[in-house]
Amino acid sequence: MPKILVVDDEVGIRELLSEILSDEGYDIVLAENATTARAARLSAKPDLVLLDIWMPDVDGVTLLKEWAANDLLSVPVVMMSGHGTIDTAVEAVKLGAMDFLEKPIALQKLLAAVRRGLQRQPSIRPRNSVSLASFPRSAPLKDLRRRLEQIADKARSLTLRTGAGTIAELCARTLQRPGSPWLDIASLSQPIDLPALESARGGILYIEDLTQLTRAQQKNLAFALDRLDKYDLKIVCGSSRSQEELLADAWEAPVVKRLFEITLAPPSLADLKDDVPEMATQLLVYLIEGGEVPPRRLSTAALNALRTKPWPGGFGELRAAVRSLALGTLEDEIGLDDVNRQLGRANAAAAQALPLDMPLREARESFERMYFEYHLQLESGNITRLADKTGLERTHLYRKLKQLGIPLGRRGDS
């Protein structure tokens, strides 16, 4: 029996559509807003979605954009609106909706649209990775996406000035064309050649951190830099060190100069704490849709816990944590206890790890940052208790946190 998800904030319309479609032999799932629609899209796995445009929390077009960004439009979506315009209909179809119905919806038009949708063969498209487009509700990430796209429109090489908590991969994935190749230069152990570049044509060459490259991999990078135009390639790399530091480490001056012609300093996960819950939610959606983890949902308490945790490993660490939680939880909902049980020990170990492979000043700052992040998390952001625990006067503590780049956000202080 085909399953149809009806998303509309008006209870009368939901009930009417449910009654009509149930009489036609369809299995109906109802959602009153975007939040419940997201959950129903994952748990019910409908064969078709009827989606209202005008809703109080998130409108239907925004939700459609979100689903498109996360490759969730293999299911036909029919938009509905009592205030429909030609522009809105055209935008919805461009985003991937298969039809548009104006309210009040004529019975025959409704049934015809449903039949067409259910008869449509699902499109087989290359599965995109999570990118900044997956987070349309985050103002900082929307702004970053615009900056990246503006740069990429005029340049083939971009270096991201990064540090702990990097989102370099998320930035690079944003510039990857759907279905195009992705080549991580740091993963290559053999010299790169022309056939390898040909196989990567039109794609992204990526390096999470330039300092990770061996001498041989630096030569691969130099080889590729000279052939970007020929093979329609873009290079996106992160660097935790400055241009001068790389030169002091015996990097070739022409390569460094080329790489640092255009740079950008994206925010870290420490700067984006309020966006971490949305990132975790979308990562879970991506993993579920890809069959990598069983259907799960994150509780509000679990999301808040993820928001307050330090993520020195950046986006990659957050992705691994979400995957571990989904695989290690037996219930449908991932709760606070799951987060504390599975991630608490790892964070405690990270907080006690001493950075030994860097200059003394940087090592001291790195340790202090981990130390304060760890205790700030334990005290739920309470500055008074943190000051008592660390033995620092509050004014000095605030100055130290600012110096280390640790944002306080809207943490409690009572």
Coordinates of C-alpha atoms in Angstrom, one line a residue:
M1 CA 0.0 0.0 0.0
P2 CA 1.6 3.3 -1.1
K3 CA 2.4 5.6 1.8
I4 CA 1.8 9.4 1.5
L5 CA 3.1 12.0 3.9
V6 CA 0.8 15.1 4.2
V7 CA 2.5 18.2 5.6
D8 CA 0.1 21.1 6.4
D9 CA -0.3 23.4 9.5
E10 CA -4.1 23.5 9.1
V11 CA -5.7 20.6 10.9
G12 CA -8.8 20.7 8.8
I13 CA -6.9 20.3 5.6
R14 CA -4.8 17.5 7.0
E15 CA -7.9 15.6 8.1
L16 CA -9.7 16.3 4.7
L17 CA -6.7 15.1 2.7
S18 CA -6.2 12.1 5.0
E19 CA -9.9 11.1 4.6
I20 CA -9.9 11.4 0.8
L21 CA -6.6 9.6 0.2
S22 CA -7.4 6.8 2.8
D23 CA -10.6 6.1 0.9
E24 CA -8.5 5.7 -2.2
G25 CA -6.5 3.0 -0.5
Y26 CA -3.4 5.0 0.5
D27 CA -1.6 4.8 3.9
I28 CA -1.5 8.3 5.3
V29 CA 1.1 9.9 7.6
L30 CA 0.4 13.4 8.9
A31 CA 2.7 16.2 10.0
E32 CA 1.7 19.7 11.1
N33 CA 5.1 21.5 10.6
A34 CA 8.6 21.1 9.2
T35 CA 10.0 19.6 12.5
T36 CA 7.5 16.7 12.5
A37 CA 7.8 16.4 8.7
R38 CA 11.6 15.9 9.0
A39 CA 11.1 13.1 11.5
A40 CA 8.3 11.5 9.5
R41 CA 10.4 11.6 6.3
L42 CA 13.0 9.5 7.9
S43 CA 10.9 7.1 10.1
A44 CA 7.9 6.5 7.8
K45 CA 9.8 6.4 4.5
P46 CA 6.8 7.7 2.4
D47 CA 6.4 7.0 -1.3
L48 CA 5.1 10.6 -1.9
V49 CA 4.9 13.9 0.0
L50 CA 2.2 16.5 -0.2
L51 CA 3.9 19.7 1.2
D52 CA 2.2 23.0 2.1
I53 CA 4.2 26.1 1.4
W54 CA 3.0 28.5 4.1
M55 CA 3.8 27.0 7.5
P56 CA 4.6 28.9 10.8
D57 CA 8.1 27.5 11.7
V58 CA 9.8 26.7 8.4
D59 CA 8.0 27.3 5.1
G60 CA 7.7 24.5 2.6
V61 CA 10.1 25.9 0.0
T62 CA 12.8 26.2 2.6
L63 CA 12.2 22.6 3.7
L64 CA 12.3 21.5 0.0
K65 CA 15.7 23.2 -0.3
E66 CA 16.9 21.4 2.7
W67 CA 15.8 18.0 1.4
A68 CA 17.4 18.8 -2.0
A69 CA 20.7 19.7 -0.3
N70 CA 20.6 16.3 1.5
D71 CA 19.6 14.2 -1.5
L72 CA 16.2 13.4 0.0
L73 CA 14.2 14.2 -3.2
S74 CA 14.2 10.6 -4.6
V75 CA 10.7 10.7 -3.2
P76 CA 8.2 12.8 -5.3
V77 CA 7.1 16.0 -3.7
V78 CA 3.9 17.9 -4.6
M79 CA 3.7 21.4 -3.3
M80 CA 0.4 22.9 -2.1
S81 CA -0.5 26.6 -1.5
G82 CA -3.6 28.7 -1.0
H83 CA -1.5 31.7 -2.1
G84 CA 0.2 30.2 -5.1
T85 CA 2.0 32.4 -7.6
I86 CA 3.7 31.5 -10.9
D87 CA 7.1 32.5 -9.4
T88 CA 6.7 30.2 -6.4
A89 CA 5.6 27.3 -8.6
V90 CA 8.6 27.8 -10.9
E91 CA 11.0 28.0 -7.9
A92 CA 9.5 24.8 -6.4
V93 CA 9.8 22.9 -9.6
K94 CA 13.4 24.1 -10.1
L95 CA 14.2 22.8 -6.6
G96 CA 12.9 19.4 -7.5
A97 CA 9.1 19.4 -6.7
M98 CA 7.3 17.4 -9.4
D99 CA 4.0 19.3 -9.2
F100 CA 2.2 22.3 -7.7
L101 CA -1.4 22.4 -6.5
E102 CA -3.4 25.5 -5.6
K103 CA -5.9 25.5 -2.7
P104 CA -8.7 24.8 -2.6
I105 CA -7.5 21.6 -4.3
A106 CA -9.9 20.1 -6.8
L107 CA -10.4 16.4 -6.1
Q108 CA -9.6 15.1 -9.6
K109 CA -6.4 17.3 -9.7
L110 CA -5.3 15.9 -6.3
L111 CA -5.8 12.3 -7.3
A112 CA -4.2 12.8 -10.7
A113 CA -1.1 14.4 -9.1
V114 CA -0.8 11.6 -6.6
R115 CA -1.1 8.9 -9.4
R116 CA 1.6 10.7 -11.5
G117 CA 3.9 10.9 -8.5
L118 CA 3.6 7.3 -7.5
Q119 CA 4.1 6.2 -11.1
R120 CA 7.3 8.2 -11.5
Q121 CA 10.5 6.2 -11.4
P122 CA 12.9 7.4 -8.8
S123 CA 15.8 9.3 -10.3
I124 CA 19.2 7.7 -9.7
R125 CA 21.6 10.5 -8.9
P126 CA 25.2 10.5 -7.5
R127 CA 24.9 10.9 -3.8
N128 CA 26.3 14.2 -2.6
S129 CA 28.2 14.6 0.6
V130 CA 27.1 17.0 3.4
S131 CA 28.0 20.5 2.5
L132 CA 27.2 24.1 3.7
A133 CA 24.1 23.8 1.5
S134 CA 22.8 21.3 4.0
F135 CA 22.4 24.0 6.6
P136 CA 20.1 26.7 5.1
R137 CA 19.0 28.0 8.5
S138 CA 22.4 29.0 9.8
A139 CA 23.2 32.6 9.0
P140 CA 27.0 32.2 9.6
L141 CA 27.2 29.2 7.3
K142 CA 25.0 30.8 4.6
D143 CA 27.4 33.8 4.7
L144 CA 30.4 31.5 4.4
R145 CA 28.9 29.6 1.5
R146 CA 28.4 32.8 -0.4
R147 CA 32.0 33.8 0.2
L148 CA 33.3 30.5 -1.0
E149 CA 31.2 30.5 -4.1
Q150 CA 32.3 34.0 -4.9
I151 CA 35.9 33.0 -4.6
A152 CA 35.5 29.8 -6.6
D153 CA 33.8 31.7 -9.4
K154 CA 37.1 33.5 -10.0
A155 CA 39.9 31.2 -8.8
R156 CA 40.9 27.6 -9.0
S157 CA 43.0 27.5 -5.8
L158 CA 41.9 28.4 -2.2
T159 CA 43.7 28.0 1.0
L160 CA 41.7 28.0 4.2
R161 CA 43.5 29.3 7.3
T162 CA 42.5 26.8 9.9
G163 CA 43.3 25.5 13.3
A164 CA 41.6 23.3 15.9
G165 CA 38.0 22.6 15.1
T166 CA 38.4 23.0 11.4
I167 CA 35.5 22.8 8.9
A168 CA 37.8 22.7 5.9
E169 CA 36.2 19.6 4.4
L170 CA 32.7 21.0 4.8
C171 CA 33.9 24.1 2.9
A172 CA 35.6 22.0 0.1
R173 CA 32.5 19.8 -0.3
T174 CA 30.4 22.9 -0.8
L175 CA 32.4 23.7 -4.0
Q176 CA 32.2 20.1 -5.3
R177 CA 29.9 19.8 -8.3
P178 CA 27.2 17.1 -7.9
G179 CA 28.7 13.7 -8.9
S180 CA 32.1 15.1 -9.7
P181 CA 35.4 13.5 -8.5
W182 CA 37.0 14.1 -5.1
L183 CA 40.7 13.4 -4.7
D184 CA 42.5 13.8 -1.3
I185 CA 46.1 14.4 -2.1
A186 CA 47.2 13.5 1.4
S187 CA 45.9 9.9 0.7
L188 CA 48.2 9.4 -2.3
S189 CA 51.4 7.3 -1.7
Q190 CA 52.4 7.2 -5.4
P191 CA 53.4 10.1 -7.7
I192 CA 50.4 11.6 -9.4
D193 CA 50.3 11.4 -13.2
L194 CA 48.2 12.7 -16.1
P195 CA 45.8 9.8 -16.1
A196 CA 45.1 10.4 -12.5
L197 CA 44.3 14.1 -13.2
E198 CA 42.2 13.1 -16.1
S199 CA 40.1 10.8 -13.9
A200 CA 39.6 13.7 -11.5
R201 CA 38.6 16.1 -14.3
G202 CA 36.0 18.7 -13.1
G203 CA 36.5 17.7 -9.5
I204 CA 38.1 18.9 -6.3
L205 CA 41.6 18.2 -5.1
Y206 CA 41.5 18.4 -1.3
I207 CA 44.1 18.7 1.5
E208 CA 42.9 19.0 5.1
D209 CA 46.2 20.5 6.3
L210 CA 49.2 21.3 4.2
T211 CA 51.5 20.5 7.1
Q212 CA 50.4 16.8 6.8
L213 CA 52.0 16.4 3.4
T214 CA 55.2 14.5 2.9
R215 CA 57.8 15.8 0.4
A216 CA 56.5 13.4 -2.2
Q217 CA 52.9 14.6 -1.7
Q218 CA 54.1 18.2 -2.0
K219 CA 55.5 17.4 -5.4
N220 CA 52.1 15.9 -6.3
L221 CA 50.5 19.1 -5.3
A222 CA 53.0 21.2 -7.3
F223 CA 52.3 18.9 -10.3
A224 CA 48.6 19.4 -10.0
L225 CA 48.8 23.2 -9.5
D226 CA 50.3 23.6 -12.9
R227 CA 47.5 21.7 -14.6
L228 CA 44.3 23.0 -13.0
D229 CA 43.0 24.8 -16.0
K230 CA 43.7 21.9 -18.4
Y231 CA 41.7 19.4 -16.3
D232 CA 39.1 21.9 -15.0
L233 CA 40.2 21.2 -11.4
K234 CA 39.9 23.2 -8.1
I235 CA 42.3 22.8 -5.2
V236 CA 40.9 23.5 -1.7
C237 CA 43.4 23.1 1.2
G238 CA 43.6 24.0 4.9
S239 CA 46.7 25.3 6.6
S240 CA 47.3 25.6 10.3
R241 CA 50.6 27.4 9.5
S242 CA 51.3 30.7 7.8
Q243 CA 53.0 31.2 4.5
E244 CA 56.3 32.1 6.3
E245 CA 56.2 29.0 8.5
L246 CA 55.8 26.8 5.4
L247 CA 58.7 28.5 3.7
A248 CA 60.8 28.0 6.9
D249 CA 59.9 24.3 6.7
A250 CA 61.5 24.1 3.2
W251 CA 58.4 24.3 1.1
E252 CA 59.1 25.4 -2.5
A253 CA 58.5 29.2 -2.7
P254 CA 56.6 29.2 -6.0
V255 CA 54.1 26.6 -4.7
V256 CA 53.5 28.5 -1.4
K257 CA 53.1 31.8 -3.2
R258 CA 50.5 30.2 -5.5
L259 CA 48.6 28.5 -2.7
F260 CA 48.4 31.7 -0.6
E261 CA 47.3 34.0 -3.4
I262 CA 43.7 33.7 -2.2
T263 CA 43.0 32.7 1.4
L264 CA 40.0 32.6 3.7
A265 CA 39.6 32.1 7.5
P266 CA 36.4 30.1 8.0
P267 CA 34.9 29.8 11.5
S268 CA 35.8 26.8 13.6
L269 CA 33.3 24.5 15.4
A270 CA 34.1 26.5 18.6
D271 CA 32.8 29.6 16.8
L272 CA 29.7 27.6 15.6
K273 CA 28.6 26.0 18.8
D274 CA 25.0 27.0 18.3
D275 CA 25.0 25.4 14.8
V276 CA 26.4 22.1 16.1
P277 CA 22.9 20.6 16.9
E278 CA 21.8 21.3 13.3
M279 CA 25.0 19.9 11.9
A280 CA 24.6 16.7 14.0
T281 CA 21.0 16.3 12.9
Q282 CA 21.8 16.7 9.2
L283 CA 24.8 14.3 9.5
L284 CA 22.5 11.7 11.0
V285 CA 20.0 12.2 8.1
Y286 CA 22.8 11.7 5.6
L287 CA 24.1 8.5 7.3
I288 CA 20.6 7.0 7.6
E289 CA 19.8 7.8 4.0
G290 CA 23.1 6.2 2.9
G291 CA 22.3 3.0 4.8
E292 CA 25.4 3.5 7.0
V293 CA 23.4 3.5 10.3
P294 CA 19.9 2.4 11.4
P295 CA 17.1 4.9 11.7
R296 CA 17.7 7.0 14.8
R297 CA 16.9 10.5 16.1
L298 CA 18.8 12.8 18.5
S299 CA 16.9 13.9 21.6
T300 CA 17.0 17.6 22.6
A301 CA 19.1 16.8 25.6
A302 CA 21.6 14.9 23.4
L303 CA 21.8 17.8 20.9
N304 CA 22.5 20.3 23.7
A305 CA 25.2 18.0 25.0
L306 CA 26.8 17.9 21.6
R307 CA 26.6 21.7 21.4
T308 CA 28.6 22.1 24.6
K309 CA 31.3 19.6 23.9
P310 CA 34.7 20.8 22.5
W311 CA 35.4 19.5 19.0
P312 CA 39.2 19.9 18.5
G313 CA 39.0 17.5 15.6
G314 CA 36.5 19.7 13.8
F315 CA 33.8 18.5 11.5
G316 CA 35.4 15.1 10.9
E317 CA 35.3 14.4 14.7
L318 CA 31.6 15.5 14.9
R319 CA 30.7 13.2 12.0
A320 CA 32.5 10.2 13.6
A321 CA 30.8 10.9 16.9
V322 CA 27.3 11.0 15.3
R323 CA 28.0 7.7 13.5
S324 CA 29.3 6.1 16.7
L325 CA 26.2 7.2 18.6
A326 CA 23.8 5.9 15.9
L327 CA 25.6 2.5 15.8
G328 CA 26.0 2.2 19.5
T329 CA 22.5 3.1 20.6
L330 CA 19.9 0.3 20.8
E331 CA 16.8 2.6 21.1
D332 CA 15.3 4.7 18.4
E333 CA 16.2 7.9 20.2
I334 CA 19.8 8.9 21.1
G335 CA 19.6 10.3 24.6
L336 CA 21.8 12.3 26.9
D337 CA 23.0 9.1 28.6
D338 CA 24.2 7.7 25.3
V339 CA 26.2 10.9 24.6
N340 CA 27.8 10.9 28.1
R341 CA 28.5 7.1 27.9
Q342 CA 30.0 7.0 24.5
L343 CA 31.7 10.4 24.2
G344 CA 32.5 11.3 27.8
R345 CA 35.5 9.1 28.1
A346 CA 36.9 10.1 24.8
N347 CA 36.6 13.8 25.7
A348 CA 38.2 13.2 29.1
A349 CA 41.1 11.5 27.4
A350 CA 41.5 14.3 24.9
A351 CA 41.5 16.8 27.7
Q352 CA 44.4 15.0 29.4
A353 CA 46.4 14.5 26.2
L354 CA 49.6 16.7 26.1
P355 CA 50.5 18.3 22.8
L356 CA 54.2 17.5 22.4
D357 CA 54.9 18.1 18.7
M358 CA 54.8 21.9 18.6
P359 CA 56.7 24.9 19.9
L360 CA 56.5 25.4 23.7
R361 CA 54.3 28.6 23.4
E362 CA 51.8 26.9 21.1
A363 CA 51.8 23.7 23.2
R364 CA 51.0 25.8 26.3
E365 CA 48.2 27.6 24.6
S366 CA 46.8 24.3 23.2
F367 CA 46.8 22.7 26.6
E368 CA 45.2 25.7 28.3
R369 CA 42.5 25.8 25.6
M370 CA 41.7 22.0 26.2
Y371 CA 41.9 22.5 29.9
F372 CA 39.4 25.4 30.0
E373 CA 37.1 23.9 27.4
Y374 CA 37.0 20.7 29.4
H375 CA 36.1 22.4 32.7
L376 CA 33.8 24.9 31.1
Q377 CA 31.8 21.9 29.7
L378 CA 31.8 20.1 33.1
E379 CA 30.4 23.3 34.8
S380 CA 27.8 23.8 32.0
G381 CA 29.4 27.2 31.2
N382 CA 29.1 28.6 34.7
I383 CA 31.9 31.2 35.1
T384 CA 31.6 31.5 38.9
R385 CA 32.1 27.7 39.4
L386 CA 34.9 27.7 36.8
A387 CA 36.7 30.5 38.5
D388 CA 36.5 28.7 41.9
K389 CA 37.7 25.4 40.3
T390 CA 40.6 27.0 38.5
G391 CA 41.6 29.4 41.2
L392 CA 41.4 32.4 38.9
E393 CA 39.8 35.8 39.6
R394 CA 36.8 36.3 37.3
T395 CA 38.2 39.3 35.4
H396 CA 41.4 37.4 34.8
L397 CA 39.4 34.3 33.8
Y398 CA 37.4 36.3 31.2
R399 CA 40.6 37.8 29.8
K400 CA 42.2 34.3 29.6
L401 CA 39.2 32.8 27.8
K402 CA 39.1 35.6 25.3
Q403 CA 42.9 35.3 24.7
L404 CA 42.5 31.6 24.0
G405 CA 39.6 32.2 21.6
I406 CA 37.0 30.3 23.7
P407 CA 33.5 31.8 23.1
L408 CA 31.1 32.0 26.0
G409 CA 28.0 32.5 23.8
R410 CA 24.8 32.4 25.9
R411 CA 26.2 30.1 28.6
G412 CA 24.7 30.4 32.1
D413 CA 26.6 32.3 34.8
S414 CA 24.4 31.8 37.8

